[in-house]
Coordinates of C-alpha atoms in Angstrom, one line a residue:
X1 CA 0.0 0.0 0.0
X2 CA 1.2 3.7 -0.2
X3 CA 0.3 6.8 0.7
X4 CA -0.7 8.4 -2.6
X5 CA -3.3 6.1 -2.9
X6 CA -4.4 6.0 0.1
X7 CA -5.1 9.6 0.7
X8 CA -7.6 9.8 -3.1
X9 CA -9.7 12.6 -2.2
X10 CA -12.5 10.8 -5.1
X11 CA -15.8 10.0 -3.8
X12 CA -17.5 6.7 -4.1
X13 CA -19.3 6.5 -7.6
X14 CA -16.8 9.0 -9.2
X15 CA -13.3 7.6 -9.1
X16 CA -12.0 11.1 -10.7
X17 CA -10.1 13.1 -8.2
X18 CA -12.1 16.8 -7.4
X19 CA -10.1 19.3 -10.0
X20 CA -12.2 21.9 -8.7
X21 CA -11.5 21.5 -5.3
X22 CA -12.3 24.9 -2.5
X23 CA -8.5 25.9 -1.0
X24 CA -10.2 26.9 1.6
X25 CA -11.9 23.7 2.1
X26 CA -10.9 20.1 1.2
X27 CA -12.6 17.2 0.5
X28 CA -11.6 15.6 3.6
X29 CA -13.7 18.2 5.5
X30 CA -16.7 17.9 3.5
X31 CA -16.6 14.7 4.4
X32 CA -17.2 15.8 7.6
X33 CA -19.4 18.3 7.1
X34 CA -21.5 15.4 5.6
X35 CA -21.6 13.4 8.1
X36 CA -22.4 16.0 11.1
X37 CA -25.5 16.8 9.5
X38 CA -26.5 14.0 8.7
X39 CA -30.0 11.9 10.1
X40 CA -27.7 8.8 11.4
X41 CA -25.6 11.0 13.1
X42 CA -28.2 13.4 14.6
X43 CA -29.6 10.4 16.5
X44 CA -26.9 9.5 18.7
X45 CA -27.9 12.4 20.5
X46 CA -30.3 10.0 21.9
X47 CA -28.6 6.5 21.7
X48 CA -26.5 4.8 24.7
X49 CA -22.7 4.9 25.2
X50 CA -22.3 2.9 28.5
X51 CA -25.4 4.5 30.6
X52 CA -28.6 3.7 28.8
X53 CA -31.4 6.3 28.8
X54 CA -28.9 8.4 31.4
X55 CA -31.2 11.1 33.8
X56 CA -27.8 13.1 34.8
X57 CA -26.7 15.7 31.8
X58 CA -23.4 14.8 32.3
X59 CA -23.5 11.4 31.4
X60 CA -22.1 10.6 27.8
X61 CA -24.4 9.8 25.4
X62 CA -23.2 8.1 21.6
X63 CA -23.1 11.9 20.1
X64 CA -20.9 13.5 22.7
X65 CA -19.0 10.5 22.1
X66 CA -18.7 10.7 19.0
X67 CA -17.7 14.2 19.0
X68 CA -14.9 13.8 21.4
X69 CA -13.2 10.7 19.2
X70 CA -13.6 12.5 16.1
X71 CA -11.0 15.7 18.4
X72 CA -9.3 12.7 19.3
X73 CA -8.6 11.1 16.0
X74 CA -8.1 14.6 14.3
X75 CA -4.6 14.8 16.2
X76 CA -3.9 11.7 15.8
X77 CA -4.0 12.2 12.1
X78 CA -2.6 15.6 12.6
X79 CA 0.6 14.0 14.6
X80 CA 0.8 11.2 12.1
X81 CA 0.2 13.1 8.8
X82 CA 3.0 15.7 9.5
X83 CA 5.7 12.6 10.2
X84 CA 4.3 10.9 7.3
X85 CA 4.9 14.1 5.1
X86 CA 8.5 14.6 6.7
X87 CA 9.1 11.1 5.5
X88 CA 7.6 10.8 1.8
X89 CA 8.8 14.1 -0.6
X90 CA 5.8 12.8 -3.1
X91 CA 3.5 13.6 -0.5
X92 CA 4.3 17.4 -0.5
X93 CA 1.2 18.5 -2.1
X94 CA -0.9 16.8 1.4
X95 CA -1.4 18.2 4.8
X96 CA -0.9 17.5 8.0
X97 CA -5.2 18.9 8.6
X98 CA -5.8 16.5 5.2
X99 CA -4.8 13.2 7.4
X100 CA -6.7 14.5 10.7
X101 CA -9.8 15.4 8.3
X102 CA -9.7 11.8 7.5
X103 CA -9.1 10.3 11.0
X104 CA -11.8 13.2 12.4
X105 CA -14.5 12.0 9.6
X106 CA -14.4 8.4 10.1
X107 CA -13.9 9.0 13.8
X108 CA -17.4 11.1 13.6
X109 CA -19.1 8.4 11.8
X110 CA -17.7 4.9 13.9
X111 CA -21.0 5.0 15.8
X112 CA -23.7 5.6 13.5
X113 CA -24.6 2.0 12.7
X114 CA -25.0 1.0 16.5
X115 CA -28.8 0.4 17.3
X116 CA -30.3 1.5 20.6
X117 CA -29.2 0.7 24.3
X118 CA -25.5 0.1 23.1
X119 CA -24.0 -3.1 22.1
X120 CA -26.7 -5.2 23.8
X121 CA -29.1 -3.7 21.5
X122 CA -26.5 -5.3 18.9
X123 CA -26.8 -8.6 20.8
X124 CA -30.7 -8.6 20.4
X125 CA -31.0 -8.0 16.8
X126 CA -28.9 -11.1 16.6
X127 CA -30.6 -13.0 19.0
X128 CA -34.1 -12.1 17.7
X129 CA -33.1 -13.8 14.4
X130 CA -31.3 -16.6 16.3
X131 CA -33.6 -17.6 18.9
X132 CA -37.0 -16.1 18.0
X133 CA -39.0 -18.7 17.0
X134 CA -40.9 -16.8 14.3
X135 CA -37.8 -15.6 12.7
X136 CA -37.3 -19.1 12.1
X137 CA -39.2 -18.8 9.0
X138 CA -36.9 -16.5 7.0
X139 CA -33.9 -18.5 7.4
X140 CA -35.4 -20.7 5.0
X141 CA -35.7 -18.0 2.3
X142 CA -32.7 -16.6 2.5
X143 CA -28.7 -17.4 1.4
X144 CA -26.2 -18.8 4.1
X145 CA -24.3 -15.4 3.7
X146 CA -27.0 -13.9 4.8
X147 CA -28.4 -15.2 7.1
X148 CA -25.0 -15.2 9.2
X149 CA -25.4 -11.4 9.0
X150 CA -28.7 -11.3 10.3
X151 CA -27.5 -13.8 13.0
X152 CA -24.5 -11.8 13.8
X153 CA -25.4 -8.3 13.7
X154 CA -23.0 -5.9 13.3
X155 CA -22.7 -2.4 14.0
X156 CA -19.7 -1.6 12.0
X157 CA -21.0 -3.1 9.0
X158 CA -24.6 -1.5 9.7
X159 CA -22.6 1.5 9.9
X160 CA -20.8 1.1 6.4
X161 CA -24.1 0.7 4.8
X162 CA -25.4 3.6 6.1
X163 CA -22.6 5.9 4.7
X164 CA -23.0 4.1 1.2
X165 CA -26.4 3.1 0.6
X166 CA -28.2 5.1 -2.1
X167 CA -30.4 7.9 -1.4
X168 CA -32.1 10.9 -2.7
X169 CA -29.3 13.0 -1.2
X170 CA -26.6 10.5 -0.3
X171 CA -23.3 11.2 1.9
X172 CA -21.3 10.3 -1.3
X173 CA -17.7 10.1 1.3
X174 CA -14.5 9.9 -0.3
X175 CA -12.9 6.1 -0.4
X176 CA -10.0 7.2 1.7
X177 CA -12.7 8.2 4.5
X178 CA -15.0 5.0 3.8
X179 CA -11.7 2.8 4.2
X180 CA -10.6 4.5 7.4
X181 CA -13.8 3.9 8.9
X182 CA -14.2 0.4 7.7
X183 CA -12.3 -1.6 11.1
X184 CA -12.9 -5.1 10.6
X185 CA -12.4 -5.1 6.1
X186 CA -13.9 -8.3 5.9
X187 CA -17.4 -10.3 5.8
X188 CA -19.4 -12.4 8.3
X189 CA -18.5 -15.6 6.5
X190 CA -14.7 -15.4 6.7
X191 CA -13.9 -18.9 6.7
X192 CA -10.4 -18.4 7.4
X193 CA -10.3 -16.4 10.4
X194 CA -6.9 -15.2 11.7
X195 CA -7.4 -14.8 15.2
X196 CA -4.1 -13.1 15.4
X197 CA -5.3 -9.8 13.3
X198 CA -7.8 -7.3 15.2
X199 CA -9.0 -6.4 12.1
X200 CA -10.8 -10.3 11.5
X201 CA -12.4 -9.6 15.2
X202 CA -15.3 -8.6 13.8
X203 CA -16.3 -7.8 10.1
X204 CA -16.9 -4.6 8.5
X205 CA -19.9 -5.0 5.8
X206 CA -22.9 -7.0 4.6
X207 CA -23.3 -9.1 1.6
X208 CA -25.3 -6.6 0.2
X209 CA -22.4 -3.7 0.7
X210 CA -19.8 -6.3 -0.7
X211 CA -19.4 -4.4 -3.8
X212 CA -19.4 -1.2 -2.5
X213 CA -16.2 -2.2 0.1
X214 CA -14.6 -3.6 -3.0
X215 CA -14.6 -1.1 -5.1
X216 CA -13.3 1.0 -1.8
X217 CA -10.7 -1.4 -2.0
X218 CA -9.8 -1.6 -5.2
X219 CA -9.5 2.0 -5.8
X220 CA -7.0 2.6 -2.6
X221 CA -5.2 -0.6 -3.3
X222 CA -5.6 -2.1 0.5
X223 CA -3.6 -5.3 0.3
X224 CA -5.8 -8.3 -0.5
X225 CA -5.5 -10.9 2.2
X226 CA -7.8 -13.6 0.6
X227 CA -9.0 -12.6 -3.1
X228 CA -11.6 -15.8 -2.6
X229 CA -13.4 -14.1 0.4
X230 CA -12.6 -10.3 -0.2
X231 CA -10.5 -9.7 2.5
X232 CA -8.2 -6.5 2.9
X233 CA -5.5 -5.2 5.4
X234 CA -6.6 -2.0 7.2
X235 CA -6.3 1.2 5.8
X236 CA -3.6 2.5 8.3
X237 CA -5.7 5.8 9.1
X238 CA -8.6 2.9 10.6
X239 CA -5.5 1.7 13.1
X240 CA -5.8 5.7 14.5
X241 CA -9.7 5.8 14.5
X242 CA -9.8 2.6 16.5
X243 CA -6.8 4.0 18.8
X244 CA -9.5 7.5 19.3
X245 CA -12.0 5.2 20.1
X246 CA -10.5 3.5 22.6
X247 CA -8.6 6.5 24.3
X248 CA -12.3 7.6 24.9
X249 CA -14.4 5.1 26.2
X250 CA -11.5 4.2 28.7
X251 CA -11.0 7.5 30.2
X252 CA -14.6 9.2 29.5
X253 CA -16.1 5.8 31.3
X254 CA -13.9 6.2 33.6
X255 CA -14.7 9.9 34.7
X256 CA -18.8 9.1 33.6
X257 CA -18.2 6.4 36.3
X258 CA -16.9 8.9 38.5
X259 CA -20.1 11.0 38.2
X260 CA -22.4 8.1 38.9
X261 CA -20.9 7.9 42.2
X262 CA -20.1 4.2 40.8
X263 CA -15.8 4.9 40.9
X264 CA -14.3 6.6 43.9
X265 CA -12.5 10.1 43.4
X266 CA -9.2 8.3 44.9
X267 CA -9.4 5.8 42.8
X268 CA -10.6 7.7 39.3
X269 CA -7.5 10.1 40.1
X270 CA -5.1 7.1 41.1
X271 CA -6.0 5.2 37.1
X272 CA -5.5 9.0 35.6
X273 CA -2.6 9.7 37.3
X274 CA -0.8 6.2 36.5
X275 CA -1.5 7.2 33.0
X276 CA 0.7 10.7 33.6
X277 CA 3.2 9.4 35.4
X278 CA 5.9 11.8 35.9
X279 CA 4.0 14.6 34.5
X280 CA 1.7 14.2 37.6
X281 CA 1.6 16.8 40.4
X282 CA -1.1 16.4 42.7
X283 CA -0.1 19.9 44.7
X284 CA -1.9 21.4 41.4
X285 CA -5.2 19.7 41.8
X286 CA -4.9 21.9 45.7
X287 CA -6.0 24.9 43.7
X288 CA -9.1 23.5 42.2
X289 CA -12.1 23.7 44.2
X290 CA -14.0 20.4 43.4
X291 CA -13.2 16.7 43.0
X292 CA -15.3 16.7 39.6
X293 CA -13.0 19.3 38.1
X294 CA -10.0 17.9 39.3
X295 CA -10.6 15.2 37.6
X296 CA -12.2 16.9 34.5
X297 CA -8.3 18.3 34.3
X298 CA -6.6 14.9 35.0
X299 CA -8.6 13.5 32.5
X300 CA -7.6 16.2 29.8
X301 CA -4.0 15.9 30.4
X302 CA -4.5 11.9 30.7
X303 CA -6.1 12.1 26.7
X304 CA -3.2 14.7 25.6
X305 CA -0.8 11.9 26.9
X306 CA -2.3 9.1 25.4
X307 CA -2.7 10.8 21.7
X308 CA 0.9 11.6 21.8
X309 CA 2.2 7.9 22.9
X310 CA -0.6 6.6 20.4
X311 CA 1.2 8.5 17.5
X312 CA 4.8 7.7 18.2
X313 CA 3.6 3.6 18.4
X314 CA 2.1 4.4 14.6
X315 CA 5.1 5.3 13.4
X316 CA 7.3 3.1 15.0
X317 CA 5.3 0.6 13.1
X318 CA 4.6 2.8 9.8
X319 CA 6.0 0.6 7.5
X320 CA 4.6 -2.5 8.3
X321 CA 1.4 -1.2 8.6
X322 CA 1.8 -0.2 4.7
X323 CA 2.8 -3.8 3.9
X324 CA -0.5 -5.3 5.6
X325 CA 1.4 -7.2 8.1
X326 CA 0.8 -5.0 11.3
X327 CA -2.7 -5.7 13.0
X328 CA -2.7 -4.8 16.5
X329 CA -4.5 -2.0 18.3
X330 CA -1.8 0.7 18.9
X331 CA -3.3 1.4 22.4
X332 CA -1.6 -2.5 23.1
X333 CA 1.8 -0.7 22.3
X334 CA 1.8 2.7 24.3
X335 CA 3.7 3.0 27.4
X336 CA 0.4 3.2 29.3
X337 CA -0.9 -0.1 27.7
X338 CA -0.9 -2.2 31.1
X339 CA -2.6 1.2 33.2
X340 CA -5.4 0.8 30.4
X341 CA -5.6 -2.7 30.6
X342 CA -6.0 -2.7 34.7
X343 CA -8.5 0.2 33.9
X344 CA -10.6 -2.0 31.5
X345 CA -11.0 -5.1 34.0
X346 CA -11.9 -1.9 36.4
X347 CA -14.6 -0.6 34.2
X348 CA -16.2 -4.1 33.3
X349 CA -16.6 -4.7 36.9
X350 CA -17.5 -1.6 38.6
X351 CA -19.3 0.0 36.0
X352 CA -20.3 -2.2 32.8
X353 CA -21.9 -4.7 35.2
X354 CA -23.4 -2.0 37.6
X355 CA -26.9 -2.7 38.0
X356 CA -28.3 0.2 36.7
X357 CA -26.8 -0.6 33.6
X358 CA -27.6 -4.3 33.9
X359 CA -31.8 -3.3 34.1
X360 CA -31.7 -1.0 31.0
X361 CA -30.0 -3.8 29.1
X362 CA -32.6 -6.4 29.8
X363 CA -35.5 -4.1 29.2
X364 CA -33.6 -3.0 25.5
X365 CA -33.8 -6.8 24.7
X366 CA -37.6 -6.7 25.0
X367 CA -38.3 -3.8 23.1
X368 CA -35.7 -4.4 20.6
X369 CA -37.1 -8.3 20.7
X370 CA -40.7 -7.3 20.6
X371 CA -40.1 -4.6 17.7
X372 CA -38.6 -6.8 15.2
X373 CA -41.0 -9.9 15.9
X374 CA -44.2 -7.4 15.0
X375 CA -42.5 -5.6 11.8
X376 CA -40.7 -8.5 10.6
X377 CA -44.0 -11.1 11.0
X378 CA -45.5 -8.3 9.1
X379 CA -43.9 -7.3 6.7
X380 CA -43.0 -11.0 5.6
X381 CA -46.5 -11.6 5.6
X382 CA -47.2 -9.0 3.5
X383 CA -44.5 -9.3 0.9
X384 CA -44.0 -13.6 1.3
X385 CA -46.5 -15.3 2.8
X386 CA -49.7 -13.4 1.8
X387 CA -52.1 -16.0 2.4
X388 CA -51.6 -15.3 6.5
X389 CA -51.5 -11.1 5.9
X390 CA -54.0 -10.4 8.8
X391 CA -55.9 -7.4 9.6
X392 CA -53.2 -7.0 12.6
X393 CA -50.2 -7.2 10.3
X394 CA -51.7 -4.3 8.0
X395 CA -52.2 -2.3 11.4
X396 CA -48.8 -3.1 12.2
X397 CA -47.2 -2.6 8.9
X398 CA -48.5 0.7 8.4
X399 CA -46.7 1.9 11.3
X400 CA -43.7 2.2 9.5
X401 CA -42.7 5.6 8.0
X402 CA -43.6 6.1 4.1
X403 CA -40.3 6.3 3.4
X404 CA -39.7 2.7 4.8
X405 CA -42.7 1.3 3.0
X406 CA -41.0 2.4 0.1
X407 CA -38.2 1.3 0.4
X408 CA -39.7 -2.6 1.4
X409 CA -41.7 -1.9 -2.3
X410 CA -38.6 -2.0 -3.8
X411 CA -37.1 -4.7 -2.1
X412 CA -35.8 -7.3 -4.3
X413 CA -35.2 -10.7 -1.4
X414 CA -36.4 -11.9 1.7
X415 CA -32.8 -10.3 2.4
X416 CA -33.2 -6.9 1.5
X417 CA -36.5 -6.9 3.2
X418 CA -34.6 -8.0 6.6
X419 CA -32.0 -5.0 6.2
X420 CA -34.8 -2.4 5.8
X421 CA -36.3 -3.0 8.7
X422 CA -32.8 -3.9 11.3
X423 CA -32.0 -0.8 9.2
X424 CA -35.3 1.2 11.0
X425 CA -34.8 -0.7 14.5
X426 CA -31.6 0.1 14.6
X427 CA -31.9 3.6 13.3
X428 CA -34.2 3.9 16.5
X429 CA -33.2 6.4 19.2
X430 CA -33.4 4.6 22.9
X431 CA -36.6 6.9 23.4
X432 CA -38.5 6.4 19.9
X433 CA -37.8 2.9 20.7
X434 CA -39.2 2.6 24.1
X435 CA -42.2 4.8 23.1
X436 CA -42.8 2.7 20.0
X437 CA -43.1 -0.4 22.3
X438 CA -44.9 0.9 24.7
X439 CA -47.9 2.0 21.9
X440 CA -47.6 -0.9 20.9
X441 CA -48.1 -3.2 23.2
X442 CA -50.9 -0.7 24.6
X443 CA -48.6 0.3 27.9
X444 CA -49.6 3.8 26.6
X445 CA -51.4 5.6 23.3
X446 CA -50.6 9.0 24.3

């Protein structure tokens, strides 16, 4: 892989570089721009990072996540992109704010695909299709492919198809932002698994966005790790979005822990400050008045530390990463990798299993449960098995928006049918969702 090619500024469906590009704004940024105000994006406002449906303000929801990886990851690029240009002559006519404008994007973006009440609302799509009796019936009318992405429901690749899937006014991203988002470059029926690779932990997009990551692929030149089952190498920016990403949930949990009254000041300050090390000096924090902005400070220098270790790893590694044969997260690198790793078995303990967290997780498996087994009875009904289209499944089929009806018109598989409707669960806020459920199930009708 190299740079040049990595860094095409052309837009899925033109593979023509801009030649009338805005100086004053690159593509990079539009990308962006794009994304920020965009529907997917607008409703993490109201989607869970760790705290479903949170009642304190200060309490990070998917958005404000979202917002604070994408600062994270644009100086990360920033760092990166200026070494990189130092190293490479050819690459004189790029920025150091070109590579963070990538990073930022795809950093903005790495949520959008997740459906309500945070990863367990990924884990009850999938368990609606595996264990829901009812759901039973579209296995059989639908390919093994896809079925294992139904089964295995996946945020990332959810994610992917919402930045590339066709619409009236479509986000239209440039490849080398697509690719940068794109973790996990490879389908949910890699046969050959490589354990060893972060990027085969998951996968990255659905049968029916296979072409679209391809032509990603093709176009940057990712290195092809198995032409049989379209699988790539990162994009090296992805390595930085995933390092952003996990900078943020481990020190924002930390301090959203904090506020819950769910982690002790001492021991929120002793994880921050194991992160500084010698650039700790607790006879500062004496001239700040409360324990939530000392550690509102702590955690600020704590981030600036981790970006800066996070670059250096990257190009420690630079070239290898180019030749596909890197795939590790960089946060496993840093100096502060084992602090992070202590404050992860930390966080799964004292605040990922808290029960307040615990409740909300249960109750978004019913709604999420209860959801898909009225839409998806009928909407198969409807479209598959008309003979059984009741009088309830026309009630309940046209409670979908008429832009989702639509969109099931033109459907052409059981498959595509699926996808528009785990495309309109998951598209769900944690609030529409509830209050969806709750109508329907007659809990409420105001």
């Amino acid at each position: 892989m190299n740079w040049k090619n990595l860094m095409s500024s052309a837009r899925i469906g033109d593979r023509k570089e801009n030649k009338n590009a805005n100086p004053l704004r690159s593509d990079f940024e539009i990308d962006y721009d794009r994304i920020i105000f965009s529907a997917p994006f607008r409703n993490l406002q109201d989607k869970t990072q760790v705290f479903p449906l949170p009642d304190q303000d200060f309490v990070h929801t998917r958005l404000t996540h979202s917002l604070e990886v994408s600062s994270v990851g644009k100086s990360l690029g920033k760092n990166v992109g200026a070494a990189v240009i130092e190293k490479y002559e050819e690459l004189s006519y790029l920025t150091p704010y070109d590579f963070g404008a990538v990073v930022g994007a795809a950093a903005l973006a790495h949520d959008v695909g997740n459906p309500p009440f945070g990863h367990s609302g990924e884990q009850a799509i999938s368990d609606y299709f595996l264990y829901n009796t009812k759901a039973q019936k579209i296995k059989t009318l639908v390919l093994e492919q896809e079925w294992n992405d139904l089964i295995r429901f996946e945020g990332n690749a959810q994610g992917f198809r919402l930045l590339t899937k066709n619409q009236k006014q479509g986000l239209r991203l440039t490849y080398a932002t697509l690719a940068a988002f794109t973790k996990y470059p490879c389908s949910s029926t890699l046969l050959n698994q490589d354990r060893a690779r972060k990027s085969q932990k998951k996968y990255g997009y659905f049968k029916a966005e296979e072409s679209a990551f391809c032509k990603v692929a093709e176009h940057l030149g990712l290195y092809p790790l198995s032409q049989n089952e379209n699988t790539f190498a990162r994009h090296p920016l992805a390595f930085l979005v995933e390092a952003a990403d996990d900078i943020c949930y481990s020190i924002i949990d930390l301090e959203d822990g904090f506020g819950l009254g769910l982690v002790s000041f001492e021991e929120a300050r002793d994880f921050l400050a194991e992160i500084l090390g010698e650039s700790y000096y607790p006879e500062k924090l004496e001239n700040i008045a409360s324990d939530k902005e000392k550690i509102g400070v702590l955690r600020a220098v704590a981030i600036n530390t981790l970006i800066h270790q996070t670059s250096e790893v990257f190009m420690k590694h630079e070239e290898e990463i180019l030749s596909g044969n890197f795939d590790r997260a960089l946060t496993d690198l840093i100096p502060s990798a084992s602090t992070l790793e202590k404050l992860s078995s930390f966080s799964v303990k004292r605040i990922y299993q808290s029960r307040q967290v615990l409740e909300k997780e249960a109750a978004g498996f019913e709604v999420i449960d209860a959801l898909l087994e009225s839409f998806m009875e009928a909407v198969f009904c409807k479209f598959y098995n008309k003979e059984n289209y009741s009088g309830r499944h026309k009630s309940v089929y046209r409670l979908l928006p008429a832009e989702v009806q639509f969109k099931l018109d033109w459907a052409k598989s059981p498959y595509e049918s699926a996808l528009e409707i785990t495309d309109y669960i998951s598209g769900m806020t944690d609030s529409s969702a509830v209050k969806q459920f709750r109508i329907m199930k007659g809990i409420s009708l105001a």
